[in-house]
Short mmCIF file of C-alpha atoms in Angstrom, two decimals:
data_model
loop_
_atom_site.label_atom_id
_atom_site.label_comp_id
_atom_site.label_asym_id
_atom_site.label_seq_id
_atom_site.Cartn_x
_atom_site.Cartn_y
_atom_site.Cartn_z
CA MET N 7 5.56 127.93 37.40
CA PRO N 8 7.34 127.29 39.72
CA ASP N 9 6.16 126.26 43.40
CA SER N 10 6.03 129.29 46.07
CA LYS N 11 8.27 126.94 48.64
CA SER N 12 11.57 126.51 45.93
CA ARG N 13 11.75 129.83 45.47
CA LEU N 14 15.12 131.20 47.21
CA THR N 15 15.38 133.29 50.31
CA ALA N 16 17.51 136.35 50.77
CA GLU N 17 18.75 133.81 54.23
CA ASP N 18 18.88 130.62 50.72
CA TYR N 19 20.88 133.30 48.40
CA ALA N 20 23.81 134.69 51.44
CA ALA N 21 24.24 130.78 52.32
CA LEU N 22 24.73 130.22 48.33
CA VAL N 23 26.69 133.46 48.13
CA GLU N 24 29.67 132.12 51.17
CA GLN N 25 29.49 128.58 50.43
CA ALA N 26 29.98 128.56 46.27
CA PRO N 27 32.67 126.48 45.43
CA ILE N 28 34.64 130.10 43.12
CA MET N 29 35.70 132.47 45.84
CA ILE N 30 32.92 136.16 44.66
CA TRP N 31 33.59 139.96 45.25
CA ARG N 32 31.63 142.58 45.30
CA ALA N 33 32.87 146.11 44.64
CA ARG N 34 30.80 149.51 44.90
CA THR N 35 29.94 152.65 42.20
CA ASP N 36 33.51 154.20 43.39
CA SER N 37 34.87 151.44 42.46
CA LEU N 38 35.31 150.41 46.01
CA CYS N 39 35.12 146.27 47.49
CA ASP N 40 33.36 146.25 50.07
CA TYR N 41 32.66 142.52 50.10
CA PHE N 42 34.80 139.22 49.66
CA ASN N 43 33.01 135.91 50.56
CA ALA N 44 33.87 132.96 52.79
CA ARG N 45 35.55 131.04 49.81
CA TRP N 46 38.42 134.02 49.29
CA LEU N 47 38.64 134.62 52.93
CA ALA N 48 39.66 131.21 54.17
CA PHE N 49 42.37 131.07 50.14
CA THR N 50 43.40 134.44 51.56
CA GLY N 51 43.89 133.41 55.03
CA ARG N 52 43.16 137.60 55.53
CA SER N 53 39.43 139.30 57.27
CA LEU N 54 36.77 140.70 55.28
CA GLU N 55 38.24 143.94 57.32
CA LEU N 56 41.90 144.00 55.55
CA GLU N 57 40.96 142.82 52.02
CA GLN N 58 37.56 146.00 52.01
CA GLY N 59 38.42 149.26 50.11
CA ASN N 60 41.60 148.51 48.13
CA GLY N 61 42.82 145.99 50.28
CA TRP N 62 42.87 143.08 48.69
CA ALA N 63 45.55 144.38 46.20
CA GLU N 64 48.24 143.50 49.12
CA GLY N 65 47.87 140.33 47.81
CA VAL N 66 48.31 140.45 44.27
CA HIS N 67 51.87 139.73 43.22
CA PRO N 68 54.03 142.91 42.61
CA GLU N 69 54.99 142.39 39.11
CA ASP N 70 50.86 141.92 38.53
CA LEU N 71 49.61 144.51 40.36
CA GLN N 72 49.72 147.29 38.10
CA ARG N 73 48.29 146.04 35.16
CA CYS N 74 45.44 143.59 37.56
CA VAL N 75 44.76 147.72 38.67
CA ASP N 76 44.41 149.20 34.98
CA HIS N 77 43.01 146.61 33.63
CA TYR N 78 40.06 146.20 36.25
CA LEU N 79 39.72 150.12 36.28
CA VAL N 80 39.29 151.10 32.36
CA HIS N 81 36.80 147.75 32.84
CA PHE N 82 34.93 149.35 35.81
CA ASN N 83 34.91 152.81 34.91
CA GLN N 84 33.62 151.38 31.35
CA ARG N 85 31.04 149.36 32.41
CA VAL N 86 31.68 146.50 30.39
CA PRO N 87 32.76 142.19 31.09
CA PHE N 88 36.73 142.25 31.84
CA GLU N 89 38.26 138.96 32.42
CA MET N 90 41.78 139.03 33.76
CA GLU N 91 45.28 136.14 35.47
CA TYR N 92 47.04 137.16 38.17
CA ARG N 93 49.02 135.75 41.05
CA LEU N 94 47.04 135.60 44.26
CA ARG N 95 48.93 135.15 47.92
CA ARG N 96 47.78 132.27 49.25
CA HIS N 97 46.53 132.14 52.95
CA ASP N 98 50.18 129.54 52.92
CA GLY N 99 52.65 131.80 50.97
CA ALA N 100 52.23 130.23 47.84
CA TRP N 101 51.61 132.62 44.80
CA ARG N 102 48.10 130.73 43.10
CA TRP N 103 47.19 132.09 39.44
CA ILE N 104 43.93 133.04 39.65
CA LEU N 105 41.13 133.75 36.37
CA ASP N 106 39.20 136.58 37.85
CA GLN N 107 35.67 137.25 36.05
CA GLY N 108 33.75 140.65 36.30
CA THR N 109 30.86 141.74 35.34
CA PRO N 110 28.98 144.98 36.31
CA LEU N 111 25.67 145.87 38.24
CA PHE N 112 22.74 147.16 37.27
CA ALA N 113 19.56 148.01 39.35
CA LEU N 114 16.18 146.91 37.06
CA ASP N 115 15.64 150.16 36.56
CA GLY N 116 19.34 150.07 34.89
CA GLY N 117 21.34 152.29 37.42
CA PHE N 118 24.81 151.30 37.87
CA ARG N 119 25.32 149.80 40.69
CA GLY N 120 28.74 148.41 41.11
CA PHE N 121 30.96 145.11 39.99
CA THR N 122 30.60 141.59 40.97
CA GLY N 123 33.32 139.03 39.81
CA SER N 124 33.90 135.26 40.28
CA CYS N 125 37.58 134.02 40.59
CA ILE N 126 39.23 130.27 40.11
CA ASP N 127 41.83 129.44 40.70
CA VAL N 128 43.67 127.92 37.67
CA THR N 129 47.20 127.46 38.80
CA GLU N 130 47.76 123.90 37.03
CA ARG N 131 46.47 125.51 33.45
CA VAL N 132 48.92 128.06 33.63
CA GLU N 133 51.71 126.46 34.49
CA ALA N 134 50.83 123.48 32.09
CA GLN N 135 50.97 126.30 28.99
CA ALA N 136 53.90 127.70 30.74
CA THR N 137 56.08 124.35 30.40
CA LEU N 138 54.74 123.44 26.91
CA ALA N 139 55.33 127.09 25.16
CA GLN N 140 58.69 125.82 27.38
CA ALA N 141 59.46 123.74 25.36
CA GLN N 142 57.64 124.78 21.86
CA GLU N 143 60.01 127.24 22.51
CA MET N 144 63.08 124.24 22.92
CA LYS N 145 61.79 122.34 19.47
CA ILE N 146 62.34 125.53 17.87
CA ARG N 147 65.31 127.19 18.23
CA THR N 148 67.17 124.12 18.40
CA LEU N 149 69.51 123.90 15.59
CA GLN N 150 68.84 127.44 14.90
CA GLY N 151 71.42 129.49 13.14
CA LEU N 152 74.16 129.25 10.42
CA LEU N 153 76.38 126.04 11.22
CA PRO N 154 79.91 126.11 9.72
CA ILE N 155 79.70 123.07 7.61
CA CYS N 156 83.28 121.58 6.43
CA MET N 157 82.76 122.08 1.94
CA LEU N 158 84.30 118.61 1.59
CA CYS N 159 83.63 116.35 4.01
CA LYS N 160 80.59 117.62 5.51
CA LYS N 161 81.50 118.01 9.48
CA ILE N 162 79.95 120.40 11.51
CA LYS N 163 81.54 122.39 13.77
CA ASN N 164 79.92 121.80 17.13
CA ASP N 165 80.15 124.59 19.68
CA ARG N 166 83.44 123.53 21.31
CA GLY N 167 85.32 124.25 18.25
CA TYR N 168 85.49 120.35 17.96
CA TRP N 169 84.38 119.31 14.18
CA ASP N 170 82.01 116.63 14.82
CA GLU N 171 80.14 114.13 11.86
CA LEU N 172 76.70 115.55 10.51
CA GLU N 173 74.85 112.31 12.85
CA THR N 174 76.46 112.81 15.52
CA TYR N 175 75.85 116.69 15.83
CA ILE N 176 72.38 115.95 14.97
CA ARG N 177 72.13 113.52 17.87
CA GLU N 178 73.45 115.33 20.49
CA HIS N 179 71.48 119.05 19.48
CA SER N 180 67.94 117.51 18.31
CA ALA N 181 65.24 114.12 18.91
CA ALA N 182 66.53 113.19 15.73
CA ASP N 183 68.15 109.74 14.90
CA PHE N 184 68.90 107.61 12.01
CA SER N 185 68.11 104.42 9.77
CA HIS N 186 70.52 104.41 7.36
CA CYS N 187 69.24 103.79 3.95
CA LEU N 188 70.02 104.21 -0.58
CA CYS N 189 67.48 107.03 -2.34
CA PRO N 190 67.07 104.80 -6.43
CA ASP N 191 69.84 108.29 -6.71
CA CYS N 192 72.58 106.63 -5.39
CA TYR N 193 71.86 102.85 -5.19
CA PRO N 194 72.74 102.57 -8.84
CA LEU N 195 76.26 104.48 -7.78
CA TYR N 196 76.71 102.10 -4.16
CA VAL N 197 76.29 98.86 -7.39
CA SER N 198 78.60 100.11 -9.17
CA GLN N 199 81.49 100.83 -6.91
CA LEU N 200 80.43 96.93 -4.61
CA GLN N 201 80.81 95.72 -8.07
CA ASN N 202 84.22 97.95 -8.52
CA GLU N 203 85.33 96.27 -5.52
CA VAL N 204 84.97 92.68 -6.49
CA GLN N 205 86.52 93.00 -8.88
CA ASP N 206 89.92 95.20 -7.20
CA MET N 207 90.02 91.81 -5.21
CA LYS N 208 89.82 89.23 -7.37
CA ALA N 209 92.66 90.61 -9.80
CA SER N 210 94.81 91.33 -6.48
CA ARG N 211 94.07 87.58 -5.57
CA GLY N 212 94.93 86.79 -9.17
CA ASP N 213 91.59 85.34 -9.92
CA ALA N 214 90.83 85.78 -13.84
CA SER N 215 87.50 84.74 -13.77
#
């Protein structure tokens, strides 16, 4: 059994919540927020009075606000945990991506007491994922579509209307390069061609040997 001296007092709990390294909020049974910890207020640079009720929503990016509120209310009314990401304006005016996780609160008798949630700044992860997705999209788009290619010389018509060698076109439109070699099917033909060229050179010099 834990020592009675190790039990946390109400003041200890308050200090833990206020000084926690994450942003914490609480909503009443009417879904309106009545508490934000010091970490949240320091992040937004606003007072508790301004954030209470629906005031916190003023800091949410306009493009994310409706989605954010709808997601919150659906889970609140169903009294089930939720998780969502949205952009929240920091005290310096910068938009930061926030991961918000909320969970319902219940009293010992099972009565619904509202919701509480915690938020962390995940901007670096979101931006890294966006950069990776953009790179993958560019890779997928590379050399997609119908390419006009000459049926005889195999040159490709570029975006400017000029005809490029196949290797030149691929180098300019992808990260690929070439190392030249001979496949098993072409090797005998290449050797035969070299032999014929040697014979032609000898014949042109009058060398019958």
